[in-house]
Amino acid sequence: MKFEVLTIFPEIIECYIKHGVLGKALNKGIVEVKVYNLRDFTSDKHKKVDDYPYGGGAGMVMQIEPFYNAIMHLKADEKPRKLVLLSPQGRKFTQKLAQKFMEESKAMVLICGRYEGIDERVKAFVDEEVSIGDYVLSGGELAALVIIDSVVRLIPGALGDELSAVEDSFMKGFLDYPHYTRPEDFKGMKVPEVLLSGDHKKIALWRKRQALKNTLKNRPDLLKNLSPEDMRILKELC
Ligand SMILES: N#Cc1ccccc1Cn1ccc2ccc(-c3cc(N)[nH]n3)cc21
């Protein structure tokens, strides 16, 4: 899968993608990430990318021309790609949307604005406008990295099998169970006995109960379409 990122801060993307799961996926050739500096698609000597907003108001707005020139440059190879604009006003990004992007797109262009946003006319050239949450970031780069990271984790072969279960539980509609590792006793804080029992059936049930308990407490909105067994466990918790 190929990600092409348009930004005025390429170093934000380049620094992050070298590490962790993404770094390994890049080295395995499972993923390719190309970053383009929007300033390279300007036509003035100052490489200007922003201007004052029509109608007045605080701050600056990013001009359409660098985005248009960059998008046309990418489209010149006539290969299919999904163009995604990051914005606080976009469609909410979820694990389900990450799965959809992974399944449907061989290549994604992640378009990152800065300042107070970008000229509305850029949206005529994109397929999706996506928000990663109900808060305002300083620009689209962190949102782009969230999307890249979560989509790459879903690509077969990108993770070791032991990690893929985390996304799976989220996809099933509840949060993850608690995790513990050595030491067994840290300043009197002990690992739950059941996890030391070696009884895999008991451990699985404990983990399911904990996951449902956490979900009921922090994200009750996720508790939809539960299996009859999960519903039974949930009722015991209430
Ligand atoms: N737009 C806007 C805006 C509006 C007012 C003040 C500051 C900004 C900053 N900004 C500029 C580009 C841009 C891109 C994405 C986000 C973004 C995404 C999520 N989920 N939160 N924030 C923010 C972005």
PDB file of C-alpha atoms and ligand atoms in Angstrom:
ATOM      1  CA  MET A   1       0.000   0.000   0.000  1.00  0.00           C
ATOM      2  CA  LYS A   2       1.255   3.467  -0.914  1.00  0.00           C
ATOM      3  CA  PHE A   3       0.674   6.649   1.081  1.00  0.00           C
ATOM      4  CA  GLU A   4       1.441  10.045  -0.440  1.00  0.00           C
ATOM      5  CA  VAL A   5       1.342  12.927   2.027  1.00  0.00           C
ATOM      6  CA  LEU A   6       1.001  16.608   1.080  1.00  0.00           C
ATOM      7  CA  THR A   7       2.241  18.942   3.822  1.00  0.00           C
ATOM      8  CA  ILE A   8       4.373  22.030   4.499  1.00  0.00           C
ATOM      9  CA  PHE A   9       6.126  20.098   7.292  1.00  0.00           C
ATOM     10  CA  PRO A  10       7.444  16.890   5.649  1.00  0.00           C
ATOM     11  CA  GLU A  11       9.839  16.285   8.527  1.00  0.00           C
ATOM     12  CA  ILE A  12       6.910  15.569  10.881  1.00  0.00           C
ATOM     13  CA  ILE A  13       5.883  12.623   8.709  1.00  0.00           C
ATOM     14  CA  GLU A  14       9.424  11.493   7.785  1.00  0.00           C
ATOM     15  CA  CYS A  15      10.518  11.357  11.426  1.00  0.00           C
ATOM     16  CA  TYR A  16       7.582   9.267  12.637  1.00  0.00           C
ATOM     17  CA  ILE A  17       7.495   6.669   9.851  1.00  0.00           C
ATOM     18  CA  LYS A  18      11.052   5.454  10.544  1.00  0.00           C
ATOM     19  CA  HIS A  19      10.047   3.887  13.848  1.00  0.00           C
ATOM     20  CA  GLY A  20       8.096   0.897  15.133  1.00  0.00           C
ATOM     21  CA  VAL A  21       5.532  -1.043  13.152  1.00  0.00           C
ATOM     22  CA  LEU A  22       5.577   1.476  10.327  1.00  0.00           C
ATOM     23  CA  GLY A  23       9.360   1.307  10.048  1.00  0.00           C
ATOM     24  CA  LYS A  24       9.224  -2.482   9.857  1.00  0.00           C
ATOM     25  CA  ALA A  25       6.441  -2.418   7.260  1.00  0.00           C
ATOM     26  CA  LEU A  26       8.469   0.028   5.167  1.00  0.00           C
ATOM     27  CA  ASN A  27      11.554  -2.204   5.420  1.00  0.00           C
ATOM     28  CA  LYS A  28       9.478  -5.260   4.462  1.00  0.00           C
ATOM     29  CA  GLY A  29       8.180  -3.355   1.426  1.00  0.00           C
ATOM     30  CA  ILE A  30       4.579  -3.837   2.600  1.00  0.00           C
ATOM     31  CA  VAL A  31       4.125  -0.062   2.669  1.00  0.00           C
ATOM     32  CA  GLU A  32       5.552   2.898   0.779  1.00  0.00           C
ATOM     33  CA  VAL A  33       5.264   6.460   2.069  1.00  0.00           C
ATOM     34  CA  LYS A  34       6.164   9.442  -0.106  1.00  0.00           C
ATOM     35  CA  VAL A  35       6.014  12.929   1.383  1.00  0.00           C
ATOM     36  CA  TYR A  36       5.615  16.053  -0.751  1.00  0.00           C
ATOM     37  CA  ASN A  37       6.299  19.577   0.453  1.00  0.00           C
ATOM     38  CA  LEU A  38       3.489  21.831  -0.737  1.00  0.00           C
ATOM     39  CA  ARG A  39       5.986  24.689  -0.981  1.00  0.00           C
ATOM     40  CA  ASP A  40       7.540  22.838  -3.922  1.00  0.00           C
ATOM     41  CA  PHE A  41       4.259  23.364  -5.770  1.00  0.00           C
ATOM     42  CA  THR A  42       4.104  27.146  -5.386  1.00  0.00           C
ATOM     43  CA  SER A  43       4.843  29.579  -8.194  1.00  0.00           C
ATOM     44  CA  ASP A  44       6.352  32.537  -6.324  1.00  0.00           C
ATOM     45  CA  LYS A  45       9.896  33.031  -5.136  1.00  0.00           C
ATOM     46  CA  HIS A  46       8.795  33.176  -1.486  1.00  0.00           C
ATOM     47  CA  LYS A  47       7.007  29.809  -1.818  1.00  0.00           C
ATOM     48  CA  LYS A  48       3.925  31.366  -0.278  1.00  0.00           C
ATOM     49  CA  VAL A  49       1.166  28.902   0.708  1.00  0.00           C
ATOM     50  CA  ASP A  50      -1.233  31.087   2.689  1.00  0.00           C
ATOM     51  CA  ASP A  51      -3.088  34.378   2.476  1.00  0.00           C
ATOM     52  CA  TYR A  52      -5.628  36.474   4.378  1.00  0.00           C
ATOM     53  CA  PRO A  53      -9.190  35.095   4.475  1.00  0.00           C
ATOM     54  CA  TYR A  54     -11.821  36.706   2.202  1.00  0.00           C
ATOM     55  CA  GLY A  55     -14.540  38.119   4.431  1.00  0.00           C
ATOM     56  CA  GLY A  56     -12.039  38.879   7.205  1.00  0.00           C
ATOM     57  CA  GLY A  57     -11.439  36.889  10.398  1.00  0.00           C
ATOM     58  CA  ALA A  58      -8.434  35.825  12.434  1.00  0.00           C
ATOM     59  CA  GLY A  59      -5.486  33.942  11.023  1.00  0.00           C
ATOM     60  CA  MET A  60      -4.479  32.864   7.551  1.00  0.00           C
ATOM     61  CA  VAL A  61      -5.951  30.371   5.086  1.00  0.00           C
ATOM     62  CA  MET A  62      -3.937  28.024   2.864  1.00  0.00           C
ATOM     63  CA  GLN A  63      -4.265  28.830  -0.822  1.00  0.00           C
ATOM     64  CA  ILE A  64      -5.648  26.318  -3.326  1.00  0.00           C
ATOM     65  CA  GLU A  65      -2.879  26.568  -5.945  1.00  0.00           C
ATOM     66  CA  PRO A  66      -0.160  24.474  -4.201  1.00  0.00           C
ATOM     67  CA  PHE A  67      -2.715  21.767  -3.385  1.00  0.00           C
ATOM     68  CA  TYR A  68      -4.057  21.794  -6.949  1.00  0.00           C
ATOM     69  CA  ASN A  69      -0.559  21.644  -8.486  1.00  0.00           C
ATOM     70  CA  ALA A  70       0.495  18.805  -6.164  1.00  0.00           C
ATOM     71  CA  ILE A  71      -2.666  16.779  -6.801  1.00  0.00           C
ATOM     72  CA  MET A  72      -2.325  17.204 -10.586  1.00  0.00           C
ATOM     73  CA  HIS A  73       1.322  16.152 -10.316  1.00  0.00           C
ATOM     74  CA  LEU A  74       0.331  12.950  -8.508  1.00  0.00           C
ATOM     75  CA  LYS A  75      -2.565  12.234 -10.875  1.00  0.00           C
ATOM     76  CA  ALA A  76      -0.260  12.498 -13.912  1.00  0.00           C
ATOM     77  CA  ASP A  77       0.597   8.791 -13.529  1.00  0.00           C
ATOM     78  CA  GLU A  78      -3.118   8.023 -13.895  1.00  0.00           C
ATOM     79  CA  LYS A  79      -2.940   5.405 -11.135  1.00  0.00           C
ATOM     80  CA  PRO A  80      -6.033   5.114  -8.884  1.00  0.00           C
ATOM     81  CA  ARG A  81      -5.708   6.660  -5.443  1.00  0.00           C
ATOM     82  CA  LYS A  82      -8.037   7.813  -2.684  1.00  0.00           C
ATOM     83  CA  LEU A  83      -7.577  11.477  -1.826  1.00  0.00           C
ATOM     84  CA  VAL A  84      -8.279  12.204   1.838  1.00  0.00           C
ATOM     85  CA  LEU A  85      -8.368  15.701   3.310  1.00  0.00           C
ATOM     86  CA  LEU A  86      -7.716  15.851   7.072  1.00  0.00           C
ATOM     87  CA  SER A  87      -9.938  18.357   8.845  1.00  0.00           C
ATOM     88  CA  PRO A  88     -11.885  18.917  12.111  1.00  0.00           C
ATOM     89  CA  GLN A  89     -15.044  19.023  10.013  1.00  0.00           C
ATOM     90  CA  GLY A  90     -14.583  15.642   8.391  1.00  0.00           C
ATOM     91  CA  ARG A  91     -16.230  12.247   8.702  1.00  0.00           C
ATOM     92  CA  LYS A  92     -15.200  10.585  11.989  1.00  0.00           C
ATOM     93  CA  PHE A  93     -12.263   8.188  11.549  1.00  0.00           C
ATOM     94  CA  THR A  94     -12.873   4.817  13.203  1.00  0.00           C
ATOM     95  CA  GLN A  95     -11.345   1.342  13.146  1.00  0.00           C
ATOM     96  CA  LYS A  96     -14.085   0.408  10.707  1.00  0.00           C
ATOM     97  CA  LEU A  97     -13.034   3.222   8.326  1.00  0.00           C
ATOM     98  CA  ALA A  98      -9.396   2.140   8.715  1.00  0.00           C
ATOM     99  CA  GLN A  99     -10.437  -1.371   7.646  1.00  0.00           C
ATOM    100  CA  LYS A 100     -12.350   0.073   4.678  1.00  0.00           C
ATOM    101  CA  PHE A 101      -9.354   2.153   3.565  1.00  0.00           C
ATOM    102  CA  MET A 102      -7.070  -0.877   3.832  1.00  0.00           C
ATOM    103  CA  GLU A 103      -9.426  -3.095   1.844  1.00  0.00           C
ATOM    104  CA  GLU A 104     -10.407  -0.601  -0.849  1.00  0.00           C
ATOM    105  CA  SER A 105      -7.369   1.562  -1.477  1.00  0.00           C
ATOM    106  CA  LYS A 106      -4.060   0.539  -3.019  1.00  0.00           C
ATOM    107  CA  ALA A 107      -2.893   4.139  -2.661  1.00  0.00           C
ATOM    108  CA  MET A 108      -4.004   7.025  -0.492  1.00  0.00           C
ATOM    109  CA  VAL A 109      -3.128  10.714  -0.678  1.00  0.00           C
ATOM    110  CA  LEU A 110      -3.323  12.383   2.751  1.00  0.00           C
ATOM    111  CA  ILE A 111      -3.732  16.127   2.399  1.00  0.00           C
ATOM    112  CA  CYS A 112      -2.554  18.131   5.397  1.00  0.00           C
ATOM    113  CA  GLY A 113      -3.423  21.751   5.954  1.00  0.00           C
ATOM    114  CA  ARG A 114      -2.143  24.211   8.519  1.00  0.00           C
ATOM    115  CA  TYR A 115      -3.031  27.741   9.698  1.00  0.00           C
ATOM    116  CA  GLU A 116      -6.815  28.218  10.109  1.00  0.00           C
ATOM    117  CA  GLY A 117      -7.553  25.707   7.408  1.00  0.00           C
ATOM    118  CA  ILE A 118      -7.465  25.534   3.628  1.00  0.00           C
ATOM    119  CA  ASP A 119      -9.380  27.110   0.752  1.00  0.00           C
ATOM    120  CA  GLU A 120     -12.750  25.315   0.487  1.00  0.00           C
ATOM    121  CA  ARG A 121     -12.252  24.803  -3.264  1.00  0.00           C
ATOM    122  CA  VAL A 122      -9.594  22.153  -2.559  1.00  0.00           C
ATOM    123  CA  LYS A 123     -12.449  19.851  -1.536  1.00  0.00           C
ATOM    124  CA  ALA A 124     -13.523  19.638  -5.204  1.00  0.00           C
ATOM    125  CA  PHE A 125     -10.432  17.500  -5.791  1.00  0.00           C
ATOM    126  CA  VAL A 126     -10.678  15.106  -2.833  1.00  0.00           C
ATOM    127  CA  ASP A 127     -12.679  11.921  -2.212  1.00  0.00           C
ATOM    128  CA  GLU A 128     -13.066  12.098   1.579  1.00  0.00           C
ATOM    129  CA  GLU A 129     -12.775  14.659   4.359  1.00  0.00           C
ATOM    130  CA  VAL A 130     -11.785  12.904   7.600  1.00  0.00           C
ATOM    131  CA  SER A 131     -11.527  13.968  11.256  1.00  0.00           C
ATOM    132  CA  ILE A 132      -9.704  11.825  13.812  1.00  0.00           C
ATOM    133  CA  GLY A 133     -11.680  13.304  16.706  1.00  0.00           C
ATOM    134  CA  ASP A 134     -13.692  16.167  18.150  1.00  0.00           C
ATOM    135  CA  TYR A 135     -10.760  18.431  18.981  1.00  0.00           C
ATOM    136  CA  VAL A 136      -8.773  20.905  16.897  1.00  0.00           C
ATOM    137  CA  LEU A 137      -5.156  20.099  16.095  1.00  0.00           C
ATOM    138  CA  SER A 138      -2.640  22.610  14.717  1.00  0.00           C
ATOM    139  CA  GLY A 139      -2.605  20.880  11.357  1.00  0.00           C
ATOM    140  CA  GLY A 140      -3.380  17.699   9.476  1.00  0.00           C
ATOM    141  CA  GLU A 141      -0.052  15.899   9.929  1.00  0.00           C
ATOM    142  CA  LEU A 142      -0.837  14.144  13.232  1.00  0.00           C
ATOM    143  CA  ALA A 143      -4.194  13.075  11.829  1.00  0.00           C
ATOM    144  CA  ALA A 144      -2.454  11.729   8.709  1.00  0.00           C
ATOM    145  CA  LEU A 145      -0.048   9.724  10.879  1.00  0.00           C
ATOM    146  CA  VAL A 146      -2.953   8.292  12.888  1.00  0.00           C
ATOM    147  CA  ILE A 147      -4.574   7.112   9.672  1.00  0.00           C
ATOM    148  CA  ILE A 148      -1.343   5.691   8.221  1.00  0.00           C
ATOM    149  CA  ASP A 149      -0.477   3.882  11.471  1.00  0.00           C
ATOM    150  CA  SER A 150      -3.934   2.364  12.003  1.00  0.00           C
ATOM    151  CA  VAL A 151      -4.350   1.310   8.350  1.00  0.00           C
ATOM    152  CA  VAL A 152      -0.848  -0.226   8.123  1.00  0.00           C
ATOM    153  CA  ARG A 153      -1.498  -2.305  11.270  1.00  0.00           C
ATOM    154  CA  LEU A 154      -4.367  -3.939   9.399  1.00  0.00           C
ATOM    155  CA  ILE A 155      -2.292  -4.952   6.362  1.00  0.00           C
ATOM    156  CA  PRO A 156      -1.628  -8.719   6.458  1.00  0.00           C
ATOM    157  CA  GLY A 157       2.016  -9.313   7.400  1.00  0.00           C
ATOM    158  CA  ALA A 158       2.562  -5.849   8.861  1.00  0.00           C
ATOM    159  CA  LEU A 159       2.229  -7.065  12.453  1.00  0.00           C
ATOM    160  CA  GLY A 160       3.162 -10.272  14.251  1.00  0.00           C
ATOM    161  CA  ASP A 161      -0.016 -12.346  14.772  1.00  0.00           C
ATOM    162  CA  GLU A 162       0.035 -11.689  18.518  1.00  0.00           C
ATOM    163  CA  LEU A 163      -0.713  -7.991  17.964  1.00  0.00           C
ATOM    164  CA  SER A 164      -3.537  -8.292  15.458  1.00  0.00           C
ATOM    165  CA  ALA A 165      -5.996  -9.442  18.179  1.00  0.00           C
ATOM    166  CA  VAL A 166      -6.129  -5.926  19.643  1.00  0.00           C
ATOM    167  CA  GLU A 167      -7.754  -4.462  16.515  1.00  0.00           C
ATOM    168  CA  ASP A 168      -9.990  -7.517  16.313  1.00  0.00           C
ATOM    169  CA  SER A 169     -11.501  -6.963  19.775  1.00  0.00           C
ATOM    170  CA  PHE A 170     -12.064  -3.279  18.945  1.00  0.00           C
ATOM    171  CA  MET A 171     -13.753  -4.318  15.715  1.00  0.00           C
ATOM    172  CA  LYS A 172     -16.032  -6.616  17.748  1.00  0.00           C
ATOM    173  CA  GLY A 173     -17.334  -3.598  19.631  1.00  0.00           C
ATOM    174  CA  PHE A 174     -15.460  -3.347  22.907  1.00  0.00           C
ATOM    175  CA  LEU A 175     -12.222  -2.044  24.365  1.00  0.00           C
ATOM    176  CA  ASP A 176      -9.139  -4.113  25.124  1.00  0.00           C
ATOM    177  CA  TYR A 177      -8.573  -6.132  28.303  1.00  0.00           C
ATOM    178  CA  PRO A 178      -5.911  -5.100  30.887  1.00  0.00           C
ATOM    179  CA  HIS A 179      -2.316  -6.240  30.239  1.00  0.00           C
ATOM    180  CA  TYR A 180       0.346  -7.223  32.806  1.00  0.00           C
ATOM    181  CA  THR A 181       3.971  -8.362  32.624  1.00  0.00           C
ATOM    182  CA  ARG A 182       6.897  -8.909  35.033  1.00  0.00           C
ATOM    183  CA  PRO A 183       7.364  -8.280  37.903  1.00  0.00           C
ATOM    184  CA  GLU A 184       4.521 -10.240  39.492  1.00  0.00           C
ATOM    185  CA  ASP A 185       4.549  -7.875  42.522  1.00  0.00           C
ATOM    186  CA  PHE A 186       5.514  -4.226  42.092  1.00  0.00           C
ATOM    187  CA  LYS A 187       5.546  -2.373  45.433  1.00  0.00           C
ATOM    188  CA  GLY A 188       2.640  -4.548  46.596  1.00  0.00           C
ATOM    189  CA  MET A 189       0.680  -4.136  43.334  1.00  0.00           C
ATOM    190  CA  LYS A 190       0.099  -7.734  42.328  1.00  0.00           C
ATOM    191  CA  VAL A 191      -0.779  -9.312  38.978  1.00  0.00           C
ATOM    192  CA  PRO A 192      -4.309 -10.821  39.102  1.00  0.00           C
ATOM    193  CA  GLU A 193      -4.038 -14.460  40.255  1.00  0.00           C
ATOM    194  CA  VAL A 194      -6.053 -15.779  37.324  1.00  0.00           C
ATOM    195  CA  LEU A 195      -3.322 -14.663  34.885  1.00  0.00           C
ATOM    196  CA  LEU A 196      -0.811 -16.851  36.778  1.00  0.00           C
ATOM    197  CA  SER A 197      -3.136 -19.867  36.838  1.00  0.00           C
ATOM    198  CA  GLY A 198      -2.352 -21.275  33.406  1.00  0.00           C
ATOM    199  CA  ASP A 199      -6.077 -21.968  33.030  1.00  0.00           C
ATOM    200  CA  HIS A 200      -6.592 -20.534  29.532  1.00  0.00           C
ATOM    201  CA  LYS A 201     -10.372 -20.849  29.671  1.00  0.00           C
ATOM    202  CA  LYS A 202     -10.531 -18.945  32.945  1.00  0.00           C
ATOM    203  CA  ILE A 203      -8.063 -16.346  31.621  1.00  0.00           C
ATOM    204  CA  ALA A 204     -10.114 -15.820  28.448  1.00  0.00           C
ATOM    205  CA  LEU A 205     -13.304 -15.368  30.500  1.00  0.00           C
ATOM    206  CA  TRP A 206     -11.563 -12.961  32.905  1.00  0.00           C
ATOM    207  CA  ARG A 207     -10.220 -10.937  29.978  1.00  0.00           C
ATOM    208  CA  LYS A 208     -13.650 -10.767  28.317  1.00  0.00           C
ATOM    209  CA  ARG A 209     -15.265  -9.631  31.606  1.00  0.00           C
ATOM    210  CA  GLN A 210     -12.582  -6.965  32.069  1.00  0.00           C
ATOM    211  CA  ALA A 211     -12.907  -5.768  28.475  1.00  0.00           C
ATOM    212  CA  LEU A 212     -16.679  -5.442  28.825  1.00  0.00           C
ATOM    213  CA  LYS A 213     -16.291  -3.767  32.238  1.00  0.00           C
ATOM    214  CA  ASN A 214     -13.840  -1.220  30.770  1.00  0.00           C
ATOM    215  CA  THR A 215     -16.124  -0.631  27.799  1.00  0.00           C
ATOM    216  CA  LEU A 216     -19.203  -0.176  30.016  1.00  0.00           C
ATOM    217  CA  LYS A 217     -17.262   2.377  32.094  1.00  0.00           C
ATOM    218  CA  ASN A 218     -15.455   4.357  29.384  1.00  0.00           C
ATOM    219  CA  ARG A 219     -17.210   3.709  26.061  1.00  0.00           C
ATOM    220  CA  PRO A 220     -20.773   2.408  26.579  1.00  0.00           C
ATOM    221  CA  ASP A 221     -21.519   3.720  23.083  1.00  0.00           C
ATOM    222  CA  LEU A 222     -19.499   0.812  21.671  1.00  0.00           C
ATOM    223  CA  LEU A 223     -21.726  -1.819  23.303  1.00  0.00           C
ATOM    224  CA  LYS A 224     -23.879  -2.693  20.304  1.00  0.00           C
ATOM    225  CA  ASN A 225     -24.554  -6.019  18.561  1.00  0.00           C
ATOM    226  CA  LEU A 226     -23.070  -8.078  21.409  1.00  0.00           C
ATOM    227  CA  SER A 227     -23.265 -11.858  21.220  1.00  0.00           C
ATOM    228  CA  PRO A 228     -25.708 -13.535  23.655  1.00  0.00           C
ATOM    229  CA  GLU A 229     -22.697 -14.752  25.716  1.00  0.00           C
ATOM    230  CA  ASP A 230     -21.206 -11.239  25.903  1.00  0.00           C
ATOM    231  CA  MET A 231     -24.628  -9.849  26.790  1.00  0.00           C
ATOM    232  CA  ARG A 232     -24.893 -12.415  29.629  1.00  0.00           C
ATOM    233  CA  ILE A 233     -21.485 -11.371  30.982  1.00  0.00           C
ATOM    234  CA  LEU A 234     -22.424  -7.709  30.683  1.00  0.00           C
ATOM    235  CA  LYS A 235     -25.648  -8.253  32.624  1.00  0.00           C
ATOM    236  CA  GLU A 236     -23.633  -9.882  35.437  1.00  0.00           C
ATOM    237  CA  LEU A 237     -21.525  -6.708  35.578  1.00  0.00           C
ATOM    238  CA  CYS A 238     -24.507  -4.378  35.901  1.00  0.00           C
TER     239      CYS A 238
HETATM  240  N1  LIG B   1      -8.843  23.120   9.770  1.00  0.00           N
HETATM  241  C1  LIG B   1      -8.615  23.781  10.673  1.00  0.00           C
HETATM  242  C2  LIG B   1      -8.384  24.640  11.804  1.00  0.00           C
HETATM  243  C3  LIG B   1      -9.428  25.433  12.156  1.00  0.00           C
HETATM  244  C4  LIG B   1      -9.266  26.297  13.216  1.00  0.00           C
HETATM  245  C5  LIG B   1      -8.084  26.333  13.929  1.00  0.00           C
HETATM  246  C6  LIG B   1      -7.040  25.512  13.580  1.00  0.00           C
HETATM  247  C7  LIG B   1      -7.169  24.653  12.522  1.00  0.00           C
HETATM  248  C8  LIG B   1      -5.962  23.807  12.288  1.00  0.00           C
HETATM  249  N2  LIG B   1      -5.917  22.968  11.110  1.00  0.00           N
HETATM  250  C9  LIG B   1      -5.442  23.386   9.924  1.00  0.00           C
HETATM  251  C10 LIG B   1      -5.496  22.318   9.053  1.00  0.00           C
HETATM  252  C11 LIG B   1      -5.978  21.198   9.772  1.00  0.00           C
HETATM  253  C12 LIG B   1      -6.226  19.873   9.456  1.00  0.00           C
HETATM  254  C13 LIG B   1      -6.772  19.018  10.393  1.00  0.00           C
HETATM  255  C14 LIG B   1      -7.071  19.485  11.663  1.00  0.00           C
HETATM  256  C15 LIG B   1      -7.728  18.592  12.628  1.00  0.00           C
HETATM  257  C16 LIG B   1      -8.239  17.356  12.396  1.00  0.00           C
HETATM  258  C17 LIG B   1      -8.836  16.941  13.606  1.00  0.00           C
HETATM  259  N3  LIG B   1      -9.479  15.768  13.868  1.00  0.00           N
HETATM  260  N4  LIG B   1      -8.655  17.909  14.474  1.00  0.00           N
HETATM  261  N5  LIG B   1      -7.984  18.945  13.876  1.00  0.00           N
HETATM  262  C18 LIG B   1      -6.800  20.789  12.020  1.00  0.00           C
HETATM  263  C19 LIG B   1      -6.249  21.639  11.075  1.00  0.00           C
END
